[in-house]
Short mmCIF file of C-alpha atoms in Angstrom, two decimals:
data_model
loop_
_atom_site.label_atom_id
_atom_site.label_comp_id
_atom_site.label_asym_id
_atom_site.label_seq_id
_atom_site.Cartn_x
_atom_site.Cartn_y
_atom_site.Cartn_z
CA UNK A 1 92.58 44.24 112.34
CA UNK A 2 89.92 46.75 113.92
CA UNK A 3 88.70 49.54 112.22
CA UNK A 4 87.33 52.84 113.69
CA UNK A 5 84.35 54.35 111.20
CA UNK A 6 82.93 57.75 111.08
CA UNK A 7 84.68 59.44 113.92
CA UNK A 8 85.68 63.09 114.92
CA UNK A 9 89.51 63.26 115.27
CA UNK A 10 91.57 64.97 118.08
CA UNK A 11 95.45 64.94 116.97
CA UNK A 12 96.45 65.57 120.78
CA UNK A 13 96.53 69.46 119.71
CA UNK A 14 93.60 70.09 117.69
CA UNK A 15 90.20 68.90 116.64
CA UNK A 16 90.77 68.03 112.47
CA UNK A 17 87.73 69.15 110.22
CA UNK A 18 85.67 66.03 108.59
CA UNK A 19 85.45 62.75 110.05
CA UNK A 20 87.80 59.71 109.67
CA UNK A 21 88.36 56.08 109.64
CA UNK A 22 90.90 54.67 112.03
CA UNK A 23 92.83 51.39 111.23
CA UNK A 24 94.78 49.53 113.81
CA UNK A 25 96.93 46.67 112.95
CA UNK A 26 98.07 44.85 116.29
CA UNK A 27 99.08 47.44 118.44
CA UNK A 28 99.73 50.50 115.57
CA UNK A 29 97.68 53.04 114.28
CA UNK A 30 98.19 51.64 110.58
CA UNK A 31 95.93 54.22 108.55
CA UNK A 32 93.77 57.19 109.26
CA UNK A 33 92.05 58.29 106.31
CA UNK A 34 89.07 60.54 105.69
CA UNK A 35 85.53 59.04 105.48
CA UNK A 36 85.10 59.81 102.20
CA UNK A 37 88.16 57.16 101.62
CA UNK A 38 86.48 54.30 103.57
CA UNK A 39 88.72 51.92 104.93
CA UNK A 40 87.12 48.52 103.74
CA UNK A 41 89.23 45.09 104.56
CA UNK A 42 87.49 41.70 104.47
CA UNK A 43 87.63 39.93 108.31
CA UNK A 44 88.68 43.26 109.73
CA UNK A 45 86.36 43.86 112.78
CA UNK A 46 84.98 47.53 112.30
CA UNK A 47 83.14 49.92 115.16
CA UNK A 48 80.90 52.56 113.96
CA UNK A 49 81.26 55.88 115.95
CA UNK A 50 79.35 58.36 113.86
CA UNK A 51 79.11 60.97 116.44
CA UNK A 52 81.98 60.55 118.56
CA UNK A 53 85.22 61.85 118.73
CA UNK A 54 88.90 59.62 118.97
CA UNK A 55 91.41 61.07 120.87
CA UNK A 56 94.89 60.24 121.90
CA UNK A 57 94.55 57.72 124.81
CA UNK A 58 94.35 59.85 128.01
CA UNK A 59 97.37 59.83 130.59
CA UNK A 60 97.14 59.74 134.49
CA UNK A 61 100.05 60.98 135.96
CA UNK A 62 98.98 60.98 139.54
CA UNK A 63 97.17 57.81 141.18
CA UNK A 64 97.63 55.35 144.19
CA UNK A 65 97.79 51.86 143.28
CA UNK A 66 98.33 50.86 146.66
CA UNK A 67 101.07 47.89 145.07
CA UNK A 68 103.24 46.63 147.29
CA UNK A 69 101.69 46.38 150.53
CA UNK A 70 98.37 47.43 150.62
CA UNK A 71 96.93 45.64 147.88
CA UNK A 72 93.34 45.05 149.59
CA UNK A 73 92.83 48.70 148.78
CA UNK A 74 94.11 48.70 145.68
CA UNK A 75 96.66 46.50 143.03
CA UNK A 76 98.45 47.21 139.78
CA UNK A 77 96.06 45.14 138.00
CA UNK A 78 92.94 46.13 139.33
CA UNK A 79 93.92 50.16 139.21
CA UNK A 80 94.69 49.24 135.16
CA UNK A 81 91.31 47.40 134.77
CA UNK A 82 89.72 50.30 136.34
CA UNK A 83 91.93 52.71 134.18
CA UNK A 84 90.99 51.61 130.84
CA UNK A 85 86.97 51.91 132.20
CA UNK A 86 87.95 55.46 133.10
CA UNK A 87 89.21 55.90 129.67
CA UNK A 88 92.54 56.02 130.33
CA UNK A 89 95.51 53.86 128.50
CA UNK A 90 98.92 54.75 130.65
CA UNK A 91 98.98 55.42 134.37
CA UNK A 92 101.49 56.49 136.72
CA UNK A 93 101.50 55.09 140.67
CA UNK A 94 102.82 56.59 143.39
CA UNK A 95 105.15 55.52 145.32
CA UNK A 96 103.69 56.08 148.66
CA UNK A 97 103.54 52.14 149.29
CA UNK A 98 104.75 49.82 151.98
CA UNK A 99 107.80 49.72 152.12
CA UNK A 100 107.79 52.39 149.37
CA UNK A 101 109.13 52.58 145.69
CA UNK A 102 112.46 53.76 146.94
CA UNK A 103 114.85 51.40 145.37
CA UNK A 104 115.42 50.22 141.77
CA UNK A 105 113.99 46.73 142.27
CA UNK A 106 110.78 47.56 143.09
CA UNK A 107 110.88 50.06 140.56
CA UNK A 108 111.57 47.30 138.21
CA UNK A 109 108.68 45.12 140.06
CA UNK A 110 106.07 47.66 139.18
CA UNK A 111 107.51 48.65 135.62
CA UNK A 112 107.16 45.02 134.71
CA UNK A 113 103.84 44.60 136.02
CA UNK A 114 102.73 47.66 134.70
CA UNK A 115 103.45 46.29 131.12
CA UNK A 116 101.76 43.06 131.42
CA UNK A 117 98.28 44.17 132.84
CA UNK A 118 95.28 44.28 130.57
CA UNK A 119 94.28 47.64 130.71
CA UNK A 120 95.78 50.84 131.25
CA UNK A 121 99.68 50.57 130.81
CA UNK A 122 100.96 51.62 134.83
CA UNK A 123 104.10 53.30 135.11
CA UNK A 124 106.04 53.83 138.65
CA UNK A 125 107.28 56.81 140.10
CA UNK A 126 109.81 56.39 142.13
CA UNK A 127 110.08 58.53 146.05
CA UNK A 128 112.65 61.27 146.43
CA UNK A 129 113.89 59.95 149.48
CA UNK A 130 115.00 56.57 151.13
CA UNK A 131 111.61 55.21 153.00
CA UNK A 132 110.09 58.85 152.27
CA UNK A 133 111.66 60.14 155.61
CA UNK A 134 113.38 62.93 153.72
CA UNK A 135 116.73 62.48 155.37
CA UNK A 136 119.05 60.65 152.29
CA UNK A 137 118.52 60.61 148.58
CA UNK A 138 117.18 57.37 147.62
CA UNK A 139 118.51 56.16 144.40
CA UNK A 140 117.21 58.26 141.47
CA UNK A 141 119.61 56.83 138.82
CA UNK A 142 119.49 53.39 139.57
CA UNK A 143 115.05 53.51 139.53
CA UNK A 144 115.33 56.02 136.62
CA UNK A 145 117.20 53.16 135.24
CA UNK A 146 114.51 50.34 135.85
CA UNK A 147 111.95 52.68 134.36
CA UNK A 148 110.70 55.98 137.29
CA UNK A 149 109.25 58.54 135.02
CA UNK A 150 109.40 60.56 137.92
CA UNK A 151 109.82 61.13 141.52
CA UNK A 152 107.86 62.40 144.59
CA UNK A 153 107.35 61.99 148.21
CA UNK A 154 103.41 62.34 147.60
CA UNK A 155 100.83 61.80 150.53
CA UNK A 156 102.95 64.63 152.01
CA UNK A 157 105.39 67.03 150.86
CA UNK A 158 109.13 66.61 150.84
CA UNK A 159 109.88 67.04 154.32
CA UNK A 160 113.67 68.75 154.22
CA UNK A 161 113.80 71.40 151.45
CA UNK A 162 117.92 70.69 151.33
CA UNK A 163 116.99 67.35 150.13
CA UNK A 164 114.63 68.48 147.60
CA UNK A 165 116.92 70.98 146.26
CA UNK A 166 119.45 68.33 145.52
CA UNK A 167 117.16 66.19 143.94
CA UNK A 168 116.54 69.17 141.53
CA UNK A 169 119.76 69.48 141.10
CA UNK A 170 120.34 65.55 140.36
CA UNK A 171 117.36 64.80 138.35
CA UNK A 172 117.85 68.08 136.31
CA UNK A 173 120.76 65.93 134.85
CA UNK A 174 118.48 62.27 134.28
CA UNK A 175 115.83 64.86 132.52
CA UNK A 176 112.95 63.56 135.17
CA UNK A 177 110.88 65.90 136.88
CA UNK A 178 110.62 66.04 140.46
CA UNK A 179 106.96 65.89 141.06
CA UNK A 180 105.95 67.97 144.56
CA UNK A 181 102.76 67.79 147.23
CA UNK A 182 102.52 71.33 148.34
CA UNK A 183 101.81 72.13 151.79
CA UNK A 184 103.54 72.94 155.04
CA UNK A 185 102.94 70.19 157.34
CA UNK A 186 102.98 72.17 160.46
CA UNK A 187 100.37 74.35 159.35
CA UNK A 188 97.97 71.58 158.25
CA UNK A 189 98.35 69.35 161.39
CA UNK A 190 95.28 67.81 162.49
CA UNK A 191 93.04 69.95 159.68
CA UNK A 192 90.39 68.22 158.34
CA UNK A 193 88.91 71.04 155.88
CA UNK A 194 89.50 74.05 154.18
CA UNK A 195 89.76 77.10 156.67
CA UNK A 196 87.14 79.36 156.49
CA UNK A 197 83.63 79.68 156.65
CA UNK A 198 82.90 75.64 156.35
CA UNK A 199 85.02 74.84 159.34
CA UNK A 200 83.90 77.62 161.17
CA UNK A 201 80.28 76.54 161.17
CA UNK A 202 81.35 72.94 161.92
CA UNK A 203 83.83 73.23 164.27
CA UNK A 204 86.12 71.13 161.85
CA UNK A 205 90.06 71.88 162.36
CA UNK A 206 90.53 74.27 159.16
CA UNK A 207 93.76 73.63 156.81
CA UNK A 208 94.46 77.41 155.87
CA UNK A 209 95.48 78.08 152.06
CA UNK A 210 99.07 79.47 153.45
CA UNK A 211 99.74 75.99 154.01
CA UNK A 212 99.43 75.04 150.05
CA UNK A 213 100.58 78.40 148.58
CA UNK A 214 104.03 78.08 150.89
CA UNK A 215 104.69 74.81 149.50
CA UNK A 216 104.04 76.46 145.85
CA UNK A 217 106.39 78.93 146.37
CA UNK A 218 109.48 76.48 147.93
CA UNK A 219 108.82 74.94 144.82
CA UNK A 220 108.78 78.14 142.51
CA UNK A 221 112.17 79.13 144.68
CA UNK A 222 114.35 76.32 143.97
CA UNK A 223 112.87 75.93 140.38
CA UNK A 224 114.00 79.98 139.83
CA UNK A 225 117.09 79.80 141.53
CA UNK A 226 118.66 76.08 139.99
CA UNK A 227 116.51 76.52 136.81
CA UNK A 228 116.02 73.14 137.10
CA UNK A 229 112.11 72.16 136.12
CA UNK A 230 109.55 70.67 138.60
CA UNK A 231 105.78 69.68 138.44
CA UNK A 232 103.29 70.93 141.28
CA UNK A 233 100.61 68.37 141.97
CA UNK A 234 97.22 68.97 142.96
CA UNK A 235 96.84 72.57 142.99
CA UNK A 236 93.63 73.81 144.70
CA UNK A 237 93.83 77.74 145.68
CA UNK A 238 93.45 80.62 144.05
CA UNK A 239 96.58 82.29 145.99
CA UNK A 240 98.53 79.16 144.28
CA UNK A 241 97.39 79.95 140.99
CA UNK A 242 98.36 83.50 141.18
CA UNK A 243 101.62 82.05 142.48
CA UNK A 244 102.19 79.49 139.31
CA UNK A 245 100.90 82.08 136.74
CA UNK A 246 103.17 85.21 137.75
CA UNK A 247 106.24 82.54 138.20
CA UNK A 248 105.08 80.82 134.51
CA UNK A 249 105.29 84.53 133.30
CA UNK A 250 109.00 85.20 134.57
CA UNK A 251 109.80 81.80 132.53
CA UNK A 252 110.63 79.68 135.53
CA UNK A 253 110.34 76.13 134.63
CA UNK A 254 107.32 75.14 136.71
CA UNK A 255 104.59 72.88 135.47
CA UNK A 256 101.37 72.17 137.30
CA UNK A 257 98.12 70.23 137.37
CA UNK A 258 94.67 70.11 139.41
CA UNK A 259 92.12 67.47 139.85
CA UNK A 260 88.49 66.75 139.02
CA UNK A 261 87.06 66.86 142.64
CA UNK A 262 88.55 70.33 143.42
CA UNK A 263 87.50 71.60 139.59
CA UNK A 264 84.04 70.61 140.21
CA UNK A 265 83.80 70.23 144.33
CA UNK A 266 82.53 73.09 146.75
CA UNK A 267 83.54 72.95 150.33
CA UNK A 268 80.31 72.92 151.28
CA UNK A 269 79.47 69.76 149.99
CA UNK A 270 80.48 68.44 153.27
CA UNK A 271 78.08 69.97 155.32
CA UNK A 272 75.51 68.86 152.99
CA UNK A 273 76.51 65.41 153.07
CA UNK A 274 76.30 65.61 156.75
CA UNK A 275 80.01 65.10 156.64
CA UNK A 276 80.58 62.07 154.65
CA UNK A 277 83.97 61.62 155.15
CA UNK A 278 84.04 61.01 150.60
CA UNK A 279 84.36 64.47 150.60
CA UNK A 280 87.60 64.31 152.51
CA UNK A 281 90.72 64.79 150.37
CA UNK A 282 93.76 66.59 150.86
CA UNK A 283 94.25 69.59 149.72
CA UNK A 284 90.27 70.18 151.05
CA UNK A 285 87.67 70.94 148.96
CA UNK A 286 88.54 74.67 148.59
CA UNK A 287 85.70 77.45 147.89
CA UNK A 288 83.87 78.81 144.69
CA UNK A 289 86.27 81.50 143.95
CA UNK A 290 89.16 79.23 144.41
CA UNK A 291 86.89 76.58 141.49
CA UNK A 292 86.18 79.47 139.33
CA UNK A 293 90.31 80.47 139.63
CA UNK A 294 91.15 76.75 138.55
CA UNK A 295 89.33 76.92 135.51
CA UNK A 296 90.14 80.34 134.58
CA UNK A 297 93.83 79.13 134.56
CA UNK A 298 93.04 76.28 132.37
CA UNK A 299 91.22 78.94 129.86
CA UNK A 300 94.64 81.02 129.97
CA UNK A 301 96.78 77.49 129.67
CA UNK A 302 98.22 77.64 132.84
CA UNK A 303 97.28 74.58 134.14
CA UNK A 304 99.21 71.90 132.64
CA UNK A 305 97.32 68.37 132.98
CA UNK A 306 94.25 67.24 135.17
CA UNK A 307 95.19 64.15 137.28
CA UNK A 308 92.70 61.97 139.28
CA UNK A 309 94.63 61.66 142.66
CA UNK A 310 92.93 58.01 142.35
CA UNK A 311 93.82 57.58 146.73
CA UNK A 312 91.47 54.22 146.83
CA UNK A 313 91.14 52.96 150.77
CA UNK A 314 88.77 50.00 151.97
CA UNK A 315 85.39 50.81 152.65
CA UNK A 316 85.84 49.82 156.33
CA UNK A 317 88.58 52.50 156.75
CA UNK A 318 86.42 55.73 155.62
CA UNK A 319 83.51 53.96 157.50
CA UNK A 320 84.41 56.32 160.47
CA UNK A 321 83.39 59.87 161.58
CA UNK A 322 85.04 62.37 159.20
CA UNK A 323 87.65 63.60 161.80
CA UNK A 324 89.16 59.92 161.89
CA UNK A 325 89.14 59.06 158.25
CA UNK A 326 91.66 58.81 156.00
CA UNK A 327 92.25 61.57 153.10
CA UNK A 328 91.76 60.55 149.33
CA UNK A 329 88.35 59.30 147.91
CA UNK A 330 88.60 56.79 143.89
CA UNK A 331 88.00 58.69 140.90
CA UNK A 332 89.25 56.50 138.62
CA UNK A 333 86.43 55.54 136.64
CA UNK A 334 84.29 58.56 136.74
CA UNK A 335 86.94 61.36 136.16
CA UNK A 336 87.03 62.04 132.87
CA UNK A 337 83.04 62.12 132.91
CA UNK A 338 83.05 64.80 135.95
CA UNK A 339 85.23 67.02 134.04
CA UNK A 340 83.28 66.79 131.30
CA UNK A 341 80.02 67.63 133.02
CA UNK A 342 81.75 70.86 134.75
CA UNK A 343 82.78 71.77 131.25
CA UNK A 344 78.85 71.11 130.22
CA UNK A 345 77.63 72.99 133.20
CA UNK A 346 79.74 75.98 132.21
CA UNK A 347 78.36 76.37 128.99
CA UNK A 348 81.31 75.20 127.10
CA UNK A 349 82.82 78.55 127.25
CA UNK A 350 86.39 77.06 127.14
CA UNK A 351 87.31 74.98 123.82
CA UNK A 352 87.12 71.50 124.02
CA UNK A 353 90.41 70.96 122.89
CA UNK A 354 92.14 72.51 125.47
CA UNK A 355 90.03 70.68 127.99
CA UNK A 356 91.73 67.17 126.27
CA UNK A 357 95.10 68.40 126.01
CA UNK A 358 94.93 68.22 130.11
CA UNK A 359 94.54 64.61 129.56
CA UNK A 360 96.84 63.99 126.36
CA UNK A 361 99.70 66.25 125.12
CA UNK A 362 99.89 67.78 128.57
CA UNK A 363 100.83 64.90 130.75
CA UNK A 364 102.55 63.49 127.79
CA UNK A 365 105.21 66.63 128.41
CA UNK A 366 105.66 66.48 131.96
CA UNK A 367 106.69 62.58 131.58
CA UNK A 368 110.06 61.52 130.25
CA UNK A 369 110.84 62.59 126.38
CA UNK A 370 110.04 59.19 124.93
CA UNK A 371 106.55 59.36 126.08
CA UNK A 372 106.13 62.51 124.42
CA UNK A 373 104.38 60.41 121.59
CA UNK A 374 101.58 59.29 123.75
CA UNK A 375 100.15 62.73 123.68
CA UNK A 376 99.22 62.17 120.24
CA UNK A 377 97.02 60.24 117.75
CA UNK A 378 98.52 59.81 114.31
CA UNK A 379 99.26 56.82 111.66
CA UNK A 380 102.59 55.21 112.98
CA UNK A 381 101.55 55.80 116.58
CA UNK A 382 100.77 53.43 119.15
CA UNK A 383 96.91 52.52 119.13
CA UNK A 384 96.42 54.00 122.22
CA UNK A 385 93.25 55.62 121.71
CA UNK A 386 90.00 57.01 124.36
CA UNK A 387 87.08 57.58 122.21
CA UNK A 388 84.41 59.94 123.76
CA UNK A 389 80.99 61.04 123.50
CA UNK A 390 80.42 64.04 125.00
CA UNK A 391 76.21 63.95 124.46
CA UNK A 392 76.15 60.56 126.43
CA UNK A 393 74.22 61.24 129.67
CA UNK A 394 74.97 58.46 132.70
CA UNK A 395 74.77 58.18 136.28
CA UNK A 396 77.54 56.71 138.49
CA UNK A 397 77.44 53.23 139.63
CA UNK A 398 80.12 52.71 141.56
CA UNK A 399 78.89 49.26 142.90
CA UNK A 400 79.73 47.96 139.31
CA UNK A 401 83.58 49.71 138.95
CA UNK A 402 86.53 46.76 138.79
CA UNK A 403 88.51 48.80 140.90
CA UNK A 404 88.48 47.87 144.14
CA UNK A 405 87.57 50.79 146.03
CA UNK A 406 84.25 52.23 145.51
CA UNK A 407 84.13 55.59 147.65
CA UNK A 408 83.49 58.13 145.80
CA UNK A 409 81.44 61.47 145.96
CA UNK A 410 79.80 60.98 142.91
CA UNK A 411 78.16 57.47 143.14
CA UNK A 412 74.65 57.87 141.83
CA UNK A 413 75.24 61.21 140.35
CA UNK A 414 74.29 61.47 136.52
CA UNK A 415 76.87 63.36 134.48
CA UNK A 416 77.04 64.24 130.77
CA UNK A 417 80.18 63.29 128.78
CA UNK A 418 81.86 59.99 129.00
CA UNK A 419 84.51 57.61 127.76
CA UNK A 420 82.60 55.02 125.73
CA UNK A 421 86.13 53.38 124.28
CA UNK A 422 89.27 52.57 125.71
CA UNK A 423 92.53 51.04 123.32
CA UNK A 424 95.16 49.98 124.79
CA UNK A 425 97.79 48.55 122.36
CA UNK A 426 95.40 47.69 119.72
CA UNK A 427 93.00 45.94 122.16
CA UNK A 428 89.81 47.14 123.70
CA UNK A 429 88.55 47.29 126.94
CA UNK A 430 85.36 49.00 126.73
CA UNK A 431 82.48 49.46 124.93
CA UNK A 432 79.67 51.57 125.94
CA UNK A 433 78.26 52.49 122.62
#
């Protein structure tokens, strides 16, 4: 038995007044009483936490894991590991791979694998089309079967907007969301950075917004006309935002989330890093207005979760001048603490607790309805459980992450607010007390 003492309590909604005691038996939540009613059970190994705060354990919907194929970037067991530092307890991978997650075997490969790691629990997605060329279906039943939570082409967008309308139409039925890159391809050929000011001074091939906000609005089309719900990843422009919130006030069923690099990332961090290709991601780094947009819609709750777009490469493939190197930097471990530290840096003017419903309750609805109870922390519950302390100040070492990619914009930059405990099942992964 474990007990949590003398901790702050966020249900997955709200903060609760007082502080509690938390006790796990195997992997349940067993009691949660208030500190006044001290939990007290001979052998049981307790964890003071005075000063912290417990919160439902936080949910990734949006990382590479790089498993099968390209496991020298990344693997299932070494993005989990790296999860659980990050403070996070359930994961979802992409199923950009090679060969991709197109059929229901491999589906079944990763959802097995994904429940035997250590750390974070790792759930597949499974791609929208056969080998994500965006000419046939793949099989959505049979991998919703063997355990897809959703699907998605991402790395690009779904490249024939027939084929994505039918998978609306198909997975509207399964009650899966279809999970969709924004951008038009043509326009973002060979752009390496946000168009504008940046990429006029460099000389860097800009990617203009039009190229995210007509992907938003394909998806806000089909999701209006089928009424047939879809999630919009990694939203970066203000234009988009205007986009999702008029669409979210007509009571289309559109969902969206952003990331911590373009919530707390100015494009021209690139010039200052004298173009280190870690600051290349796709979408680009955007501009201030477009950061200050991004967390306005999470004050107004239209942002719906915050995912990491974890994209981990070797360090030999980003060691290249920007224009040749890959997109996507590892964020993993450190992405909970950058959003934190934005939140910090902006006075706190936005509650806390809507900040962690991005990373609890909010995934928790755009994954299937029986992981609706991840989102939340209560006695019964699955001890999944991220325990923060958002006073702890700590600079990023990325030289001693587990996962196995290490490039990352913030590596030796000190931020204030960090995971100190990760439980996963009733078993913990981390202690930074």
């Amino acid at each position: 038995m474990l007990i949590l003492k003398s901790v702050s309590l966020f249900d997955g909604d709200q903060l609760l007044e007082g502080t509690f005691d938390i006790l796990i038996e195997k992997s349940k939540i067993k009691a949660i009483v208030p500190e006044g009613n001290k939990i007290d059970i001979k052998g049981a190994r307790s964890i003071e936490l005075k000063g912290t705060l417990a919160c439902p354990g936080f949910i990734d919907i949006h990382a590479h894991l790089r498993e099968p194929g390209e496991e020298w970037r990344e693997d299932i067991e070494s993005g989990s590991l790296a999860g659980a530092r990050g403070g996070f307890t359930t994961i979802v991978a992409m199923p950009n791979t090679s060969p991709p997650l197109d059929r229901p075997e491999l589906i079944r490969h990763i959802a097995r694998k994904g429940r035997e790691v250590r750390g974070a629990k790792v759930l597949p997605s499974g791609a929208i089309s056969k080998n994500r060329e965006g000419k046939e279906l793949a099989e959505l039943f049979g991998m919703a079967k063997e355990g897809a939570v959703l699907f998605t082409e991402d790395g690009s967008p779904t490249s024939n907007t027939e084929l994505l309308r039918n998978a609306l139409l198909y997975t509207k039925d399964l009650n899966l969301k279809i999970m969709e890159h924004p951008e038009d391809p043509y326009l973002s050929n060979g752009g390496q950075i946000n168009e504008g000011k940046i990429s006029a001074l460099s000389g860097l091939k800009g990617i203009p917004r039009s190229s995210e906000l007509i992907g938003v609005e394909r998806c806000i089309a089909l999701a209006e006309e089928l009424r047939s719900p879809i999630h919009i990843t990694h939203v970066s422009t203000k234009e988009s935002i205007s986009a999702i919130r008029s669409a979210k006030e007509r009571g289309i069923p559109i969902t969206c989330d952003t990331t911590p690099h373009h919530l707390s990332l100015e494009e021209s961090e690139i010039i200052k890093s004298d173009f280190n290709p870690v600051y290349k991601v796709k979408p680009p780094l955007r501009t201030l207005e477009d950061i200050e947009a991004l967390w306005e819609a999470i004050s107004d709750g239209i942002i719906d979760a915050i995912a990491t777009d974890h994209a981990p490469y070797h360090p030999d493939e980003k060691d290249l001048p920007f224009e040749e190197a890959p997109f996507g930097i590892a964020s993993l471990e450190c992405a909970v603490a950058v959003v934190l530290n934005e939140w910090h840096n902006r006075k706190q003017k936005i509650s806390i607790e809507r900040i962690l419903r991005l990373f609890t309750s909010g995934p928790s609805r755009i994954l299937p309805e029986r992981y609706r109870e991840l989102g939340k922390l209560k006695e019964g519950g699955i001890a999944n459980i991220t325990v923060l302390d958002l006073e702890k100040i700590k600079k990023v070492n990325a030289s001693s992450w587990v996962s196995k990619c290490r490039l990352t914009p913030w590596d030796g930059i000190t931020l204030k607010g960090w995971p100190i405990l990760t439980i996963v099942e009733g078993e913990v992964f981390q202690i930074d007390i």
